[in-house]
PDB file of C-alpha atoms in Angstrom:
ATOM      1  CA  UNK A   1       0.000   0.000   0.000  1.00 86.00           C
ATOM      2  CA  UNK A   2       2.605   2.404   0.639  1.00 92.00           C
ATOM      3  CA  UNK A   3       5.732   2.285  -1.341  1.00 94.00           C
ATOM      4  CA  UNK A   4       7.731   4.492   0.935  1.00 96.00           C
ATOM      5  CA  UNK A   5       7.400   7.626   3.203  1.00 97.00           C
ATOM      6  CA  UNK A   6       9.922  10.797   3.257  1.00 97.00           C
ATOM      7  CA  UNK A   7      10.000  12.944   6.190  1.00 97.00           C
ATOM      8  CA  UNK A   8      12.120  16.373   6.056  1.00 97.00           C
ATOM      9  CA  UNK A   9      12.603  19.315   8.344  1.00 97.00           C
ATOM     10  CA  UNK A  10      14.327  22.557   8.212  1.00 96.00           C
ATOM     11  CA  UNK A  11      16.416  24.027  11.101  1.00 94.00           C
ATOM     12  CA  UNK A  12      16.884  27.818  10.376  1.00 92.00           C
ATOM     13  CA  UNK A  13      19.689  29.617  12.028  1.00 89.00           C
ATOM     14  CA  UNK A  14      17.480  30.982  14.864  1.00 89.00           C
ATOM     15  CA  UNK A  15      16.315  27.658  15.748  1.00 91.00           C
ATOM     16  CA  UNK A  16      17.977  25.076  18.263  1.00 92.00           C
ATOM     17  CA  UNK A  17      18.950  22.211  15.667  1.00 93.00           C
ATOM     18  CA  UNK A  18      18.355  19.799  18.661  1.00 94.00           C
ATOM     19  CA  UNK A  19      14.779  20.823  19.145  1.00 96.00           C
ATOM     20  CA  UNK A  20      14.296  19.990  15.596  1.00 96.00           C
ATOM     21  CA  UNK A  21      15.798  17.205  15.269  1.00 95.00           C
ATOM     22  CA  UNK A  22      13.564  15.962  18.585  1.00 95.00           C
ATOM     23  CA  UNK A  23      10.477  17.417  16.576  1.00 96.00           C
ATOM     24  CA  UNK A  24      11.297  14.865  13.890  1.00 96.00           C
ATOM     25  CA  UNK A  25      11.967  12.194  15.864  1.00 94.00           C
ATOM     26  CA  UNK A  26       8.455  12.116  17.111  1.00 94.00           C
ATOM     27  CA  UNK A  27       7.642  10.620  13.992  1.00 94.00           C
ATOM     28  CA  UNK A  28      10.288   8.580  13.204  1.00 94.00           C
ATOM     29  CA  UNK A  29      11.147   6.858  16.621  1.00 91.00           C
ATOM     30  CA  UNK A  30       7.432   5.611  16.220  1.00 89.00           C
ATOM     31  CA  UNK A  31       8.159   4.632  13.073  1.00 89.00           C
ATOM     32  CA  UNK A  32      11.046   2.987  12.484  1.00 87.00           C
ATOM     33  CA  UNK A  33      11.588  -0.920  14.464  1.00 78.00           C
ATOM     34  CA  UNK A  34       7.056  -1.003  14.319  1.00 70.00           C
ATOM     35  CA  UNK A  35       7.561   2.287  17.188  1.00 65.00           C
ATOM     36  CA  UNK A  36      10.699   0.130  19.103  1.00 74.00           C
ATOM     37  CA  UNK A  37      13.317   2.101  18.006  1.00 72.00           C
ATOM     38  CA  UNK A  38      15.332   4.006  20.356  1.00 77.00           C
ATOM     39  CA  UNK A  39      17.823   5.272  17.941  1.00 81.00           C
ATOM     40  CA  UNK A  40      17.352   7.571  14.664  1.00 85.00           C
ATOM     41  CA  UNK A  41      20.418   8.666  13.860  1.00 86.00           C
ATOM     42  CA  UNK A  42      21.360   5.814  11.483  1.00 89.00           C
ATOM     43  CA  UNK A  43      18.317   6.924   9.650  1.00 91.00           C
ATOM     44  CA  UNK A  44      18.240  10.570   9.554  1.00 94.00           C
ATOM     45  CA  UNK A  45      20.607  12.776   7.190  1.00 95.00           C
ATOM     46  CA  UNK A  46      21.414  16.335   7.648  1.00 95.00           C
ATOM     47  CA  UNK A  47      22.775  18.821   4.769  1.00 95.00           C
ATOM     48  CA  UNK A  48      23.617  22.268   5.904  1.00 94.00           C
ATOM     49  CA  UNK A  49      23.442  25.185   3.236  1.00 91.00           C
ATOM     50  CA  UNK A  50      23.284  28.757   2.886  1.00 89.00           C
ATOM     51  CA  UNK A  51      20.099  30.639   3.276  1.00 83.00           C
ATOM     52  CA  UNK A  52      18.920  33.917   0.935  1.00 81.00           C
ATOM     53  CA  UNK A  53      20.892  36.400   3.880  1.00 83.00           C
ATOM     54  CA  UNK A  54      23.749  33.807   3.888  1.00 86.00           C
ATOM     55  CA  UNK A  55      22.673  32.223   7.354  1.00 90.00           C
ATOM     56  CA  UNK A  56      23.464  28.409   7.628  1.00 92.00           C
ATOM     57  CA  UNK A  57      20.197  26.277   7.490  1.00 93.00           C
ATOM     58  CA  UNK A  58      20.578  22.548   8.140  1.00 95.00           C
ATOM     59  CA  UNK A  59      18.047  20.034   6.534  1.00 96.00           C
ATOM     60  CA  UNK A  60      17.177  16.741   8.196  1.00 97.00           C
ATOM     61  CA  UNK A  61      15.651  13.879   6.342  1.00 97.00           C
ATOM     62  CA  UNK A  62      15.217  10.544   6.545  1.00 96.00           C
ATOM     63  CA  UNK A  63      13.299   7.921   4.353  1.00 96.00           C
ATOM     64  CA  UNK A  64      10.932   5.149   5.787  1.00 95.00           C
ATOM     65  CA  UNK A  65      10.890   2.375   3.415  1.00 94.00           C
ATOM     66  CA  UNK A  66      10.381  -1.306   4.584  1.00 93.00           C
ATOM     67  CA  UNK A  67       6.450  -2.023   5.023  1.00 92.00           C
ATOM     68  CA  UNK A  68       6.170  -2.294   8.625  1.00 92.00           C
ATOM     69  CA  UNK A  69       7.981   0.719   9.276  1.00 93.00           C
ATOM     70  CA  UNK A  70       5.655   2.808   7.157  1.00 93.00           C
ATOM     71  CA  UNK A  71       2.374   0.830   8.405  1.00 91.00           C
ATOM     72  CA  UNK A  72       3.941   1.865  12.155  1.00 92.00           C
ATOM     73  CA  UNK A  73       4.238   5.518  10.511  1.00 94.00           C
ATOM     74  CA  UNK A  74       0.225   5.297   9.706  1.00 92.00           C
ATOM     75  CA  UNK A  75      -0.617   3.766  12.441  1.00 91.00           C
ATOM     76  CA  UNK A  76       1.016   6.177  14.826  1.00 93.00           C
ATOM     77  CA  UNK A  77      -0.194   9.849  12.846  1.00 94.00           C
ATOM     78  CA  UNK A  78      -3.709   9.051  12.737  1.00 91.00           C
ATOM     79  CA  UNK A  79      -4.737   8.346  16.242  1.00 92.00           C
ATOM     80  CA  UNK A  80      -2.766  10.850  17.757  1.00 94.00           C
ATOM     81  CA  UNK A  81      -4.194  13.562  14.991  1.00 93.00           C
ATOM     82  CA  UNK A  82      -7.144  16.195  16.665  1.00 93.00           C
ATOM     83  CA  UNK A  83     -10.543  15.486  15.363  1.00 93.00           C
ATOM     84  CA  UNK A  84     -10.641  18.574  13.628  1.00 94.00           C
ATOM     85  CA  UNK A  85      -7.240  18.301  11.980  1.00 94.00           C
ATOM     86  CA  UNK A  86      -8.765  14.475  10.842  1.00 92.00           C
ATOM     87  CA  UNK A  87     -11.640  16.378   9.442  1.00 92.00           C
ATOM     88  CA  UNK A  88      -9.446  19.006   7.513  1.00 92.00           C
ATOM     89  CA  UNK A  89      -7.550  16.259   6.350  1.00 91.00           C
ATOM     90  CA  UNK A  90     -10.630  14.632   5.259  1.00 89.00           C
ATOM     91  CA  UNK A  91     -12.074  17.615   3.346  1.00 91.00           C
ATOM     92  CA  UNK A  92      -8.239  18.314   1.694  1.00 92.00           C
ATOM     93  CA  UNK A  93      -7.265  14.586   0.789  1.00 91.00           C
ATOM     94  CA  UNK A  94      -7.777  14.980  -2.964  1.00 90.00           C
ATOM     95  CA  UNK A  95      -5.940  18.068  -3.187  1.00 93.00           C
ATOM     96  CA  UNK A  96      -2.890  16.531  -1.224  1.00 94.00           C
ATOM     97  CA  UNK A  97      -2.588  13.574  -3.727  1.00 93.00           C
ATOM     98  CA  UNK A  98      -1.208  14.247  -6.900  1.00 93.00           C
ATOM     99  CA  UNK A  99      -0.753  12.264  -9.908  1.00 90.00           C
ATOM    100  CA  UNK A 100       2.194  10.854  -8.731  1.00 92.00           C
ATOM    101  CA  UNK A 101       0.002   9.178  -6.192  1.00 93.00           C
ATOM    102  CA  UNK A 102       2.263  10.879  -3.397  1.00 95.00           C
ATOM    103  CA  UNK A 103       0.257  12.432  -0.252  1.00 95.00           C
ATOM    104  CA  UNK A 104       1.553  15.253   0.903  1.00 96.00           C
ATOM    105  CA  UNK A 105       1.301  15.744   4.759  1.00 96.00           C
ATOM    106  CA  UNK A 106       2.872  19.348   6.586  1.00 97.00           C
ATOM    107  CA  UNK A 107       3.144  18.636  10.663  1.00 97.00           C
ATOM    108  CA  UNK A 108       3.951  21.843  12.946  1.00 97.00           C
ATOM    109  CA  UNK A 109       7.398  21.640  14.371  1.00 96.00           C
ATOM    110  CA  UNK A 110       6.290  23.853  17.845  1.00 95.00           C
ATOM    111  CA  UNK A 111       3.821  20.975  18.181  1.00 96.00           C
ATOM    112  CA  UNK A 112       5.608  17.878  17.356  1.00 96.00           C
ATOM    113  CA  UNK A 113       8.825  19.217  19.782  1.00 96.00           C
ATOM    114  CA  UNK A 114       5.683  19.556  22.241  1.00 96.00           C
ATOM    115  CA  UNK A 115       5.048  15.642  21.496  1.00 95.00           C
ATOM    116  CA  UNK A 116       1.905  16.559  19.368  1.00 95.00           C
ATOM    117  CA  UNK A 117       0.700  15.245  15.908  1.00 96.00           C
ATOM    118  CA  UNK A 118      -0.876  19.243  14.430  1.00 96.00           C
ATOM    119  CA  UNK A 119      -1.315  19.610  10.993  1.00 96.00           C
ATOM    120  CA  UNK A 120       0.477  22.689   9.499  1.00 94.00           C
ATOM    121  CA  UNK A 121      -0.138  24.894   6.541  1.00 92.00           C
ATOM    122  CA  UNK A 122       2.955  27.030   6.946  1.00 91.00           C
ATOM    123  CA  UNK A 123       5.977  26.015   4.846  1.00 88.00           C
ATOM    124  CA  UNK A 124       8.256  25.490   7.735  1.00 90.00           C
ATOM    125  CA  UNK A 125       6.990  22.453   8.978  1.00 96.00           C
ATOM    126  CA  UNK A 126       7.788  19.316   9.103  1.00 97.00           C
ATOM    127  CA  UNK A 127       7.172  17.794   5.411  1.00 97.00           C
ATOM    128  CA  UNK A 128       5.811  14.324   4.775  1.00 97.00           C
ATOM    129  CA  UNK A 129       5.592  12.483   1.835  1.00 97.00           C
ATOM    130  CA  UNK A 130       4.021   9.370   1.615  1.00 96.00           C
ATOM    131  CA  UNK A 131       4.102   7.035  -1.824  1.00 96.00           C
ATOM    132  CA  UNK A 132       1.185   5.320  -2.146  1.00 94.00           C
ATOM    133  CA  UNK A 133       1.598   2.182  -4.798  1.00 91.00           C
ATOM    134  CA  UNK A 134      -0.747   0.356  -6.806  1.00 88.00           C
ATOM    135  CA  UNK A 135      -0.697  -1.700  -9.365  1.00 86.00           C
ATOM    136  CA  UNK A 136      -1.695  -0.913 -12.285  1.00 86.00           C
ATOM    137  CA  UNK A 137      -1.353   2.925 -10.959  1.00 86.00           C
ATOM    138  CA  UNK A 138      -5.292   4.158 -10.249  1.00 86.00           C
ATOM    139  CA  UNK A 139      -5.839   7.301  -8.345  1.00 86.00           C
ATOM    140  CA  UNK A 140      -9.015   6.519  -7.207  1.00 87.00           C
ATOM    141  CA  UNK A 141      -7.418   2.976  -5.924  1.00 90.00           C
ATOM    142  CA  UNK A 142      -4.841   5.340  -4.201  1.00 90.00           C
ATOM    143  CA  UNK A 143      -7.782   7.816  -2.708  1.00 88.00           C
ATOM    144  CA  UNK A 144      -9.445   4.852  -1.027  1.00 90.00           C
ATOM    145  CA  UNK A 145      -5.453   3.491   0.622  1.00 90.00           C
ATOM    146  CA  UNK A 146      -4.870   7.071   1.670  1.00 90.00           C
ATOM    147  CA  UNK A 147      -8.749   7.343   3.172  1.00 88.00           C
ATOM    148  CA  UNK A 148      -7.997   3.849   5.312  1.00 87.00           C
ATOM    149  CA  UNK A 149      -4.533   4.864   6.598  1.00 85.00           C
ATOM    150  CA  UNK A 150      -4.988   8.682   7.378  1.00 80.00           C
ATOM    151  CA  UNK A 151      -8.390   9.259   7.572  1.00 71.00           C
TER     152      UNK A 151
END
């Protein structure tokens, strides 16, 4: 059902890169090991560039690809969502799948440091991509996975 799942956060030059990093983490320590891990950093890469005003701004990632990893990824967002950010999520799903059949997910950082699942419209959040696979590739078929995981 899902192919994989890409998670990516920005820590700007203002911001304490361990915060963000522990804002990430939310999601993938409940992810990765079906929610037993203890350990991300074997998962997570970081690339540090140079912003528009030349301040440093570091980029963690990581990529959750074996199928009960990403089931434990499901499994952990959608109970822990509010009802009204199921709801929005609900009313926005076609929107947030393309024709790629990728879902597109944005989690606030403040709230995810804070040990909360908050959806996010901002574009410094926490960004979440989840490939949804099906064979032959049907968007409707893809609609109805993303409906039964997330919503």
């Amino acid at each position: 059902m899902i192919h994989y799942i890409s998670v990516r956060v920005s820590a700007h030059a203002t911001e304490d890169e361990s915060r963000v990093r522990s804002a990430l983490d939310l999601f993938l320590l409940n992810s990765f090991d079906k929610g037993k891990c203890t350990d991300t950093d074997k998962y997570v890469e970081s690339l540090v560039f140079e912003g528009y005003h030349g301040n440093p701004i570091t980029t963690f990632s990581a990529t959750i690809k074996r199928k009960p990893d990403t089931k434990a990824f499901a499994a952990f967002v959608r109970p822990n969502m509010t009802p009204e950010d199921v709801e929005l999520l609900r009313e926005e799903m076609p929107d947030r799948l393309d024709d790629d059949q990728m879902f597109h997910l944005r989690f606030d950082k403040q709230a995810a440091y804070n040990g909360q699942i908050k959806l996010s419209s901002s574009s410094d959040a926490i960004i979440v991509k989840v490939k949804i696979e099906t064979y032959p590739k049907d968007r409707l078929e893809a609609g109805r996975i993303v409906e039964e995981l997330f919503g």
